[in-house]
mmCIF file of C-alpha atoms in Angstrom:
data_model
loop_
_atom_site.group_PDB
_atom_site.id
_atom_site.type_symbol
_atom_site.label_atom_id
_atom_site.label_comp_id
_atom_site.label_asym_id
_atom_site.label_seq_id
_atom_site.Cartn_x
_atom_site.Cartn_y
_atom_site.Cartn_z
ATOM 1 C CA MET A 20 18.547 80.734 -44.897
ATOM 2 C CA SER A 21 18.395 84.174 -45.766
ATOM 3 C CA ARG A 22 21.120 86.812 -44.732
ATOM 4 C CA SER A 23 18.574 88.597 -42.735
ATOM 5 C CA ALA A 24 17.338 85.595 -41.157
ATOM 6 C CA SER A 25 21.131 84.531 -40.330
ATOM 7 C CA TYR A 26 21.435 87.981 -38.673
ATOM 8 C CA PHE A 27 18.347 87.598 -36.576
ATOM 9 C CA CYS A 28 19.742 83.807 -35.334
ATOM 10 C CA CYS A 29 22.628 85.264 -34.626
ATOM 11 C CA TRP A 30 21.129 88.265 -32.599
ATOM 12 C CA VAL A 31 19.104 86.036 -30.703
ATOM 13 C CA ALA A 32 21.773 83.836 -30.028
ATOM 14 C CA MET A 33 23.792 86.111 -28.540
ATOM 15 C CA ALA A 34 21.047 88.026 -26.438
ATOM 16 C CA MET A 35 20.445 84.797 -24.766
ATOM 17 C CA PHE A 36 23.957 84.078 -24.240
ATOM 18 C CA ALA A 37 24.404 87.458 -22.700
ATOM 19 C CA CYS A 38 21.690 87.030 -20.291
ATOM 20 C CA LEU A 39 22.706 83.295 -19.471
ATOM 21 C CA THR A 40 26.593 83.610 -18.968
ATOM 22 C CA ARG A 41 26.563 87.050 -17.293
ATOM 23 C CA PRO A 42 29.504 86.861 -14.692
ATOM 24 C CA ALA A 43 28.645 85.739 -11.261
ATOM 25 C CA VAL A 44 30.517 86.431 -8.190
ATOM 26 C CA ALA A 45 31.064 83.156 -6.228
ATOM 27 C CA LEU A 46 29.422 83.645 -2.780
ATOM 28 C CA ASP A 47 32.852 82.376 -1.287
ATOM 29 C CA PRO A 48 36.028 83.150 -3.286
ATOM 30 C CA ARG A 49 37.592 79.833 -1.934
ATOM 31 C CA TYR A 50 35.200 77.912 -4.141
ATOM 32 C CA PRO A 51 34.948 79.646 -7.481
ATOM 33 C CA ASP A 52 33.379 76.847 -9.101
ATOM 34 C CA TRP A 53 30.413 76.320 -6.477
ATOM 35 C CA PRO A 54 27.274 77.941 -8.567
ATOM 36 C CA CYS A 55 24.549 77.265 -5.545
ATOM 37 C CA GLN A 56 23.138 80.042 -3.543
ATOM 38 C CA GLN A 57 23.536 77.963 -0.569
ATOM 39 C CA LEU A 58 26.967 78.524 1.042
ATOM 40 C CA LYS A 59 29.494 75.455 0.573
ATOM 41 C CA VAL A 60 30.335 73.667 3.718
ATOM 42 C CA PRO A 61 32.717 70.867 3.000
ATOM 43 C CA GLY A 62 31.669 68.408 5.526
ATOM 44 C CA ILE A 63 28.524 68.331 7.778
ATOM 45 C CA SER A 64 29.305 69.091 11.481
ATOM 46 C CA ILE A 65 28.242 66.632 14.033
ATOM 47 C CA ALA A 66 27.415 68.785 16.505
ATOM 48 C CA SER A 67 24.760 70.387 13.943
ATOM 49 C CA VAL A 68 22.965 66.889 13.503
ATOM 50 C CA TRP A 69 23.653 65.070 16.790
ATOM 51 C CA SER A 70 23.188 65.921 20.732
ATOM 52 C CA GLY A 71 23.854 62.109 21.805
ATOM 53 C CA PRO A 72 26.698 60.404 22.945
ATOM 54 C CA SER A 73 30.167 61.124 21.780
ATOM 55 C CA ILE A 74 30.822 58.737 18.885
ATOM 56 C CA ASP A 75 34.570 60.096 18.919
ATOM 57 C CA THR A 76 35.608 56.075 19.928
ATOM 58 C CA ILE A 77 33.759 54.600 17.422
ATOM 59 C CA ASP A 78 35.989 52.841 14.618
ATOM 60 C CA ASN A 79 34.038 52.903 11.323
ATOM 61 C CA THR A 80 36.757 51.089 9.916
ATOM 62 C CA LYS A 81 36.078 47.868 11.425
ATOM 63 C CA PRO A 82 33.351 45.623 9.726
ATOM 64 C CA ALA A 83 30.173 46.725 10.759
ATOM 65 C CA ASP A 84 27.604 44.165 12.492
ATOM 66 C CA PRO A 85 25.640 42.641 9.160
ATOM 67 C CA ARG A 86 22.107 43.626 10.708
ATOM 68 C CA GLU A 87 23.528 47.059 11.339
ATOM 69 C CA ALA A 88 24.995 47.269 7.776
ATOM 70 C CA ASP A 89 21.522 46.396 6.040
ATOM 71 C CA LEU A 90 19.872 48.781 8.179
ATOM 72 C CA VAL A 91 22.160 51.563 7.270
ATOM 73 C CA LEU A 92 21.542 50.800 3.433
ATOM 74 C CA ARG A 93 17.861 51.050 4.235
ATOM 75 C CA LEU A 94 18.066 54.051 6.142
ATOM 76 C CA VAL A 95 19.784 56.144 3.744
ATOM 77 C CA ALA A 96 17.737 55.549 1.080
ATOM 78 C CA ARG A 97 15.512 58.517 0.510
ATOM 79 C CA ARG A 98 12.848 55.909 -0.955
ATOM 80 C CA THR A 99 12.647 54.535 2.574
ATOM 81 C CA PRO A 100 9.745 56.853 4.231
ATOM 82 C CA MET A 101 10.808 58.533 7.274
ATOM 83 C CA GLU A 102 7.948 56.919 9.468
ATOM 84 C CA ASP A 103 9.169 53.502 7.993
ATOM 85 C CA ALA A 104 12.916 54.657 9.213
ATOM 86 C CA ARG A 105 11.671 55.442 12.644
ATOM 87 C CA LYS A 106 10.228 51.957 12.950
ATOM 88 C CA LEU A 107 13.310 50.620 11.864
ATOM 89 C CA ILE A 108 15.171 52.134 14.392
ATOM 90 C CA ASP A 109 12.936 51.824 17.066
ATOM 91 C CA ASP A 110 13.240 48.123 16.472
ATOM 92 C CA TYR A 111 16.832 48.104 16.635
ATOM 93 C CA VAL A 112 17.804 50.345 19.419
ATOM 94 C CA THR A 113 16.688 48.054 21.974
ATOM 95 C CA GLY A 114 18.334 46.323 25.093
ATOM 96 C CA THR A 115 19.458 47.363 28.141
ATOM 97 C CA ALA A 116 20.760 51.181 28.872
ATOM 98 C CA GLU A 117 24.023 50.170 27.758
ATOM 99 C CA GLU A 118 23.192 48.105 25.008
ATOM 100 C CA LYS A 119 20.817 50.854 23.583
ATOM 101 C CA GLN A 120 23.517 53.514 23.804
ATOM 102 C CA GLN A 121 26.145 51.239 21.773
ATOM 103 C CA LYS A 122 23.485 50.556 19.478
ATOM 104 C CA ALA A 123 22.720 54.309 19.016
ATOM 105 C CA LYS A 124 26.354 55.203 18.842
ATOM 106 C CA THR A 125 27.603 52.900 16.326
ATOM 107 C CA LEU A 126 24.170 53.314 14.137
ATOM 108 C CA PHE A 127 24.573 57.201 14.098
ATOM 109 C CA ALA A 128 28.243 56.984 13.429
ATOM 110 C CA ALA A 129 27.794 54.788 10.331
ATOM 111 C CA LEU A 130 24.739 56.692 8.996
ATOM 112 C CA TYR A 131 27.174 60.128 9.275
ATOM 113 C CA SER A 132 29.835 58.468 7.679
ATOM 114 C CA THR A 133 27.679 57.188 4.738
ATOM 115 C CA LEU A 134 25.623 60.229 4.169
ATOM 116 C CA ASN A 135 28.494 62.824 4.631
ATOM 117 C CA ALA A 136 30.299 60.988 1.754
ATOM 118 C CA GLN A 137 27.471 60.705 -0.274
ATOM 119 C CA ARG A 138 27.094 64.446 0.249
ATOM 120 C CA ASP A 139 30.824 65.067 -0.574
ATOM 121 C CA GLN A 140 30.464 63.121 -4.052
ATOM 122 C CA VAL A 141 27.146 65.009 -4.693
ATOM 123 C CA MET A 142 29.021 68.365 -4.168
ATOM 124 C CA SER A 143 32.191 67.593 -6.402
ATOM 125 C CA GLY A 144 29.456 66.241 -8.911
ATOM 126 C CA ILE A 145 27.973 70.017 -8.871
ATOM 127 C CA GLU A 146 31.604 71.633 -9.303
ATOM 128 C CA ARG A 147 32.301 69.412 -12.290
ATOM 129 C CA PHE A 148 29.024 70.351 -13.475
ATOM 130 C CA SER A 149 29.896 74.025 -12.960
ATOM 131 C CA ARG A 150 33.101 73.565 -14.740
ATOM 132 C CA LYS A 151 31.565 72.302 -18.246
ATOM 133 C CA GLN A 152 29.034 75.051 -17.958
ATOM 134 C CA LYS A 153 31.996 77.765 -17.562
ATOM 135 C CA SER A 154 33.984 75.641 -20.562
ATOM 136 C CA MET A 155 30.589 75.518 -22.738
ATOM 137 C CA ALA A 156 30.108 79.391 -22.020
ATOM 138 C CA GLU A 157 33.800 80.224 -23.392
ATOM 139 C CA GLU A 158 32.839 78.075 -26.245
ATOM 140 C CA ILE A 159 29.656 80.080 -27.048
ATOM 141 C CA ARG A 160 31.396 83.267 -26.525
ATOM 142 C CA ALA A 161 34.180 82.333 -29.020
ATOM 143 C CA ASN A 162 31.621 80.897 -31.666
ATOM 144 C CA ALA A 163 29.647 84.252 -31.394
ATOM 145 C CA GLN A 164 32.599 86.386 -31.898
ATOM 146 C CA LYS A 165 33.455 84.333 -34.866
ATOM 147 C CA MET A 166 29.991 84.858 -36.140
ATOM 148 C CA ARG A 167 30.165 88.472 -36.010
ATOM 149 C CA GLU A 168 33.353 88.429 -37.632
ATOM 150 C CA LEU A 169 31.984 86.622 -40.423
ATOM 151 C CA GLN A 170 28.844 88.720 -41.191
ATOM 152 C CA ASP A 171 31.549 91.859 -41.121
ATOM 153 C CA GLN A 172 33.228 90.377 -44.025
ATOM 154 C CA PRO A 173 31.564 91.491 -47.360
ATOM 155 C CA ASN A 174 31.800 88.290 -49.214
ATOM 156 C CA ALA A 175 31.267 85.963 -46.214
ATOM 157 C CA ASP A 176 30.100 82.325 -46.958
ATOM 158 C CA PRO A 177 26.175 82.467 -46.458
ATOM 159 C CA ALA A 178 26.637 78.249 -45.703
ATOM 160 C CA GLN A 179 29.496 78.957 -43.323
ATOM 161 C CA ASN A 180 27.299 81.522 -41.775
ATOM 162 C CA ASP A 181 24.114 79.427 -41.511
ATOM 163 C CA ALA A 182 26.010 76.542 -39.770
ATOM 164 C CA LEU A 183 27.616 78.597 -37.338
ATOM 165 C CA ALA A 184 24.479 80.342 -36.558
ATOM 166 C CA ASN A 185 23.068 77.096 -36.179
ATOM 167 C CA GLN A 186 25.674 75.527 -33.893
ATOM 168 C CA LEU A 187 25.326 78.805 -31.854
ATOM 169 C CA SER A 188 21.744 78.333 -31.629
ATOM 170 C CA TRP A 189 22.035 74.565 -30.717
ATOM 171 C CA GLN A 190 24.883 75.301 -27.713
ATOM 172 C CA THR A 191 22.882 78.118 -26.434
ATOM 173 C CA ARG A 192 19.937 75.942 -26.022
ATOM 174 C CA ILE A 193 21.799 73.134 -24.181
ATOM 175 C CA PHE A 194 23.589 75.421 -22.131
ATOM 176 C CA GLU A 195 20.220 76.908 -20.822
ATOM 177 C CA ASP A 196 18.640 73.406 -20.266
ATOM 178 C CA ARG A 197 21.770 72.252 -18.062
ATOM 179 C CA ARG A 198 21.368 75.765 -16.517
ATOM 180 C CA LYS A 199 17.911 75.066 -15.310
ATOM 181 C CA THR A 200 18.958 71.450 -13.531
ATOM 182 C CA THR A 201 21.250 73.606 -11.129
ATOM 183 C CA ALA A 202 18.691 74.640 -8.394
ATOM 184 C CA TYR A 203 17.573 70.915 -8.196
ATOM 185 C CA MET A 204 21.124 69.700 -7.936
ATOM 186 C CA CYS A 205 22.087 72.503 -5.306
ATOM 187 C CA ASP A 206 19.064 70.998 -3.202
ATOM 188 C CA VAL A 207 20.425 67.646 -3.050
ATOM 189 C CA PRO A 208 23.105 68.350 -0.316
ATOM 190 C CA VAL A 209 20.788 69.967 1.857
ATOM 191 C CA LEU A 210 18.204 67.023 1.622
ATOM 192 C CA ILE A 211 21.104 64.776 2.430
ATOM 193 C CA GLU A 212 22.036 66.545 5.551
ATOM 194 C CA LYS A 213 18.170 67.064 6.455
ATOM 195 C CA ARG A 214 18.036 63.142 5.984
ATOM 196 C CA LEU A 215 20.817 62.617 8.456
ATOM 197 C CA PHE A 216 19.520 65.127 10.970
ATOM 198 C CA ASP A 217 15.857 63.354 10.879
ATOM 199 C CA LEU A 218 17.747 59.888 11.406
ATOM 200 C CA ALA A 219 20.003 61.025 14.360
ATOM 201 C CA SER A 220 16.624 62.763 15.726
ATOM 202 C CA ALA A 221 15.046 59.121 15.568
ATOM 203 C CA ILE A 222 17.905 57.516 16.970
ATOM 204 C CA GLN A 223 18.344 59.693 20.005
ATOM 205 C CA ASN A 224 14.403 59.292 20.838
ATOM 206 C CA ALA A 225 14.661 55.497 20.485
ATOM 207 C CA LEU A 226 17.569 55.870 22.848
ATOM 208 C CA ASN A 227 15.732 58.186 25.357
ATOM 209 C CA ALA A 228 12.689 55.699 25.500
ATOM 210 C CA ASP A 229 12.037 53.934 28.493
ATOM 211 C CA THR A 230 13.638 50.421 28.208
ATOM 212 C CA PRO A 231 10.330 48.244 28.975
ATOM 213 C CA ALA A 232 10.774 46.172 32.177
ATOM 214 C CA LYS A 233 11.285 42.479 32.142
#
Protein backbone atom coordinates (compact mmCIF):
# COMPACT_ATOMS: atom_id res chain seq x y z
CA MET A 1 0.00 0.00 0.00
CA SER A 2 1.43 3.41 -0.96
CA ARG A 3 1.89 6.12 1.63
CA SER A 4 -0.87 8.22 0.05
CA ALA A 5 -3.23 5.22 -0.01
CA SER A 6 -2.37 4.52 3.61
CA TYR A 7 -3.20 8.10 4.52
CA PHE A 8 -6.49 7.83 2.65
CA CYS A 9 -7.38 4.55 4.42
CA CYS A 10 -6.59 6.10 7.76
CA TRP A 11 -8.67 9.19 6.97
CA VAL A 12 -11.67 7.08 5.89
CA ALA A 13 -11.45 4.82 8.94
CA MET A 14 -11.14 7.74 11.35
CA ALA A 15 -13.98 9.61 9.66
CA MET A 16 -16.23 6.56 9.96
CA PHE A 17 -15.14 6.10 13.53
CA ALA A 18 -15.95 9.70 14.40
CA CYS A 19 -19.48 9.23 13.04
CA LEU A 20 -20.07 5.86 14.64
CA THR A 21 -18.70 6.56 18.09
CA ARG A 22 -19.78 10.13 18.74
CA PRO A 23 -20.73 10.52 22.43
CA ALA A 24 -24.27 9.52 23.25
CA VAL A 25 -26.18 10.62 26.28
CA ALA A 26 -28.11 7.85 28.04
CA LEU A 27 -31.82 8.58 28.20
CA ASP A 28 -31.72 7.57 31.86
CA PRO A 29 -28.45 8.22 33.73
CA ARG A 30 -29.27 5.33 36.06
CA TYR A 31 -28.60 2.94 33.16
CA PRO A 32 -25.52 4.27 31.32
CA ASP A 33 -25.09 1.01 29.36
CA TRP A 34 -28.64 1.04 27.98
CA PRO A 35 -28.32 1.96 24.26
CA CYS A 36 -31.99 1.86 23.24
CA GLN A 37 -34.29 4.77 22.45
CA GLN A 38 -36.94 3.03 24.52
CA LEU A 39 -36.61 3.86 28.21
CA LYS A 40 -35.38 0.96 30.29
CA VAL A 41 -38.08 -0.35 32.63
CA PRO A 42 -36.55 -3.19 34.69
CA GLY A 43 -39.74 -5.19 35.14
CA ILE A 44 -43.12 -5.46 33.46
CA SER A 45 -45.82 -3.84 35.54
CA ILE A 46 -48.60 -6.37 36.14
CA ALA A 47 -51.17 -3.56 36.09
CA SER A 48 -50.09 -2.60 32.57
CA VAL A 49 -50.95 -6.01 31.12
CA TRP A 50 -53.51 -7.58 33.45
CA SER A 51 -56.86 -6.35 34.73
CA GLY A 52 -58.13 -9.75 35.85
CA PRO A 53 -58.32 -11.17 39.38
CA SER A 54 -55.33 -10.61 41.65
CA ILE A 55 -52.49 -13.12 41.42
CA ASP A 56 -50.93 -12.07 44.74
CA THR A 57 -51.85 -15.39 46.33
CA ILE A 58 -50.40 -17.49 43.49
CA ASP A 59 -47.18 -19.27 44.45
CA ASN A 60 -45.03 -19.73 41.35
CA THR A 61 -42.45 -21.69 43.30
CA LYS A 62 -44.75 -24.70 43.49
CA PRO A 63 -44.60 -27.27 40.69
CA ALA A 64 -47.04 -26.33 37.96
CA ASP A 65 -49.74 -28.64 36.70
CA PRO A 66 -48.15 -30.68 33.86
CA ARG A 67 -50.83 -29.59 31.41
CA GLU A 68 -50.41 -25.95 32.37
CA ALA A 69 -46.62 -26.17 32.21
CA ASP A 70 -46.81 -27.54 28.65
CA LEU A 71 -49.34 -24.87 27.72
CA VAL A 72 -47.10 -22.09 29.03
CA LEU A 73 -44.19 -23.31 26.91
CA ARG A 74 -46.38 -23.26 23.81
CA LEU A 75 -47.86 -19.85 24.56
CA VAL A 76 -44.61 -18.02 25.27
CA ALA A 77 -43.06 -19.30 22.03
CA ARG A 78 -43.43 -16.53 19.44
CA ARG A 79 -43.60 -19.16 16.72
CA THR A 80 -47.08 -19.99 18.08
CA PRO A 81 -49.44 -17.59 16.25
CA MET A 82 -51.72 -15.57 18.51
CA GLU A 83 -54.78 -17.05 16.83
CA ASP A 84 -53.61 -20.52 17.86
CA ALA A 85 -52.68 -19.22 21.31
CA ARG A 86 -56.21 -17.90 21.86
CA LYS A 87 -57.68 -21.29 20.95
CA LEU A 88 -55.33 -23.04 23.36
CA ILE A 89 -56.33 -20.65 26.13
CA ASP A 90 -60.04 -21.05 25.40
CA ASP A 91 -59.66 -24.83 25.60
CA TYR A 92 -57.83 -24.57 28.92
CA VAL A 93 -59.84 -21.94 30.83
CA THR A 94 -62.97 -24.03 31.23
CA GLY A 95 -65.19 -25.39 34.02
CA THR A 96 -67.22 -23.65 36.66
CA ALA A 97 -66.78 -19.96 37.33
CA GLU A 98 -64.49 -20.76 40.27
CA GLU A 99 -62.46 -23.26 38.25
CA LYS A 100 -62.09 -20.84 35.37
CA GLN A 101 -60.91 -18.06 37.66
CA GLN A 102 -58.30 -20.28 39.30
CA LYS A 103 -57.03 -21.52 35.94
CA ALA A 104 -56.91 -17.97 34.59
CA LYS A 105 -54.92 -16.72 37.58
CA THR A 106 -52.39 -19.53 37.65
CA LEU A 107 -51.93 -19.44 33.88
CA PHE A 108 -51.35 -15.71 33.78
CA ALA A 109 -49.03 -15.86 36.79
CA ALA A 110 -46.93 -18.52 35.07
CA LEU A 111 -46.84 -16.58 31.81
CA TYR A 112 -45.90 -13.38 33.62
CA SER A 113 -43.10 -15.08 35.53
CA THR A 114 -41.71 -16.73 32.39
CA LEU A 115 -41.92 -13.79 30.00
CA ASN A 116 -40.76 -11.23 32.55
CA ALA A 117 -37.67 -13.38 33.20
CA GLN A 118 -37.06 -13.72 29.46
CA ARG A 119 -37.30 -9.97 29.06
CA ASP A 120 -34.83 -9.41 31.92
CA GLN A 121 -32.37 -11.80 30.26
CA VAL A 122 -32.71 -10.03 26.92
CA MET A 123 -32.17 -6.61 28.52
CA SER A 124 -29.08 -7.84 30.36
CA GLY A 125 -27.77 -9.16 27.04
CA ILE A 126 -28.36 -5.78 25.39
CA GLU A 127 -26.35 -4.04 28.09
CA ARG A 128 -23.50 -6.58 27.76
CA PHE A 129 -23.51 -5.90 24.02
CA SER A 130 -23.40 -2.15 24.68
CA ARG A 131 -20.42 -2.52 26.99
CA LYS A 132 -18.56 -4.56 24.34
CA GLN A 133 -19.29 -1.84 21.77
CA LYS A 134 -17.88 0.78 24.12
CA SER A 135 -14.78 -1.33 24.65
CA MET A 136 -14.34 -1.75 20.89
CA ALA A 137 -14.82 1.99 20.39
CA GLU A 138 -12.00 2.68 22.85
CA GLU A 139 -9.76 0.20 21.03
CA ILE A 140 -10.52 1.84 17.68
CA ARG A 141 -9.83 5.26 19.17
CA ALA A 142 -6.47 4.07 20.52
CA ASN A 143 -5.50 2.54 17.17
CA ALA A 144 -6.52 5.68 15.31
CA GLN A 145 -4.35 7.78 17.61
CA LYS A 146 -1.46 5.34 17.18
CA MET A 147 -1.80 5.54 13.42
CA ARG A 148 -1.74 9.34 13.44
CA GLU A 149 1.44 9.23 15.52
CA LEU A 150 3.05 6.75 13.14
CA GLN A 151 2.23 8.86 10.10
CA ASP A 152 3.73 11.93 11.78
CA GLN A 153 7.06 10.15 12.05
CA PRO A 154 9.43 10.95 9.15
CA ASN A 155 10.81 7.40 9.02
CA ALA A 156 7.60 5.47 9.74
CA ASP A 157 7.61 1.79 8.82
CA PRO A 158 5.24 1.45 5.83
CA ALA A 159 4.47 -2.20 6.66
CA GLN A 160 3.49 -1.35 10.23
CA ASN A 161 1.46 1.59 9.00
CA ASP A 162 -0.37 -0.56 6.45
CA ALA A 163 -1.08 -3.30 8.98
CA LEU A 164 -2.55 -0.81 11.44
CA ALA A 165 -4.61 0.83 8.69
CA ASN A 166 -6.07 -2.53 7.70
CA GLN A 167 -6.78 -3.41 11.33
CA LEU A 168 -8.48 -0.06 11.92
CA SER A 169 -10.62 -0.46 8.80
CA TRP A 170 -11.63 -3.99 9.80
CA GLN A 171 -12.46 -3.01 13.39
CA THR A 172 -14.56 -0.08 12.19
CA ARG A 173 -16.48 -2.33 9.81
CA ILE A 174 -17.23 -4.84 12.57
CA PHE A 175 -18.28 -2.02 14.89
CA GLU A 176 -20.71 -0.70 12.27
CA ASP A 177 -22.14 -4.15 11.48
CA ARG A 178 -22.83 -4.71 15.17
CA ARG A 179 -24.27 -1.24 15.61
CA LYS A 180 -26.85 -1.97 12.92
CA THR A 181 -28.27 -4.82 15.04
CA THR A 182 -28.97 -2.54 18.01
CA ALA A 183 -32.41 -1.40 16.80
CA TYR A 184 -33.52 -5.01 16.31
CA MET A 185 -32.28 -6.04 19.75
CA CYS A 186 -34.00 -3.08 21.36
CA ASP A 187 -37.33 -4.18 19.86
CA VAL A 188 -37.20 -7.62 21.52
CA PRO A 189 -38.18 -6.50 25.08
CA VAL A 190 -41.08 -4.56 23.57
CA LEU A 191 -42.23 -7.61 21.62
CA ILE A 192 -42.07 -9.78 24.74
CA GLU A 193 -44.18 -7.30 26.69
CA LYS A 194 -46.69 -7.09 23.84
CA ARG A 195 -46.86 -10.90 23.73
CA LEU A 196 -47.68 -10.98 27.44
CA PHE A 197 -50.32 -8.28 27.01
CA ASP A 198 -51.99 -10.18 24.15
CA LEU A 199 -51.94 -13.46 26.08
CA ALA A 200 -53.34 -11.76 29.18
CA SER A 201 -56.16 -10.27 27.10
CA ALA A 202 -56.95 -13.71 25.69
CA ILE A 203 -57.07 -15.19 29.19
CA GLN A 204 -59.38 -12.45 30.39
CA ASN A 205 -61.67 -12.96 27.40
CA ALA A 206 -61.81 -16.69 28.09
CA LEU A 207 -62.52 -16.01 31.76
CA ASN A 208 -65.34 -13.59 30.95
CA ALA A 209 -66.92 -15.88 28.36
CA ASP A 210 -70.17 -17.46 29.48
CA THR A 211 -69.80 -20.96 30.85
CA PRO A 212 -71.92 -23.32 28.72
CA ALA A 213 -74.91 -24.71 30.60
CA LYS A 214 -74.72 -28.43 31.32
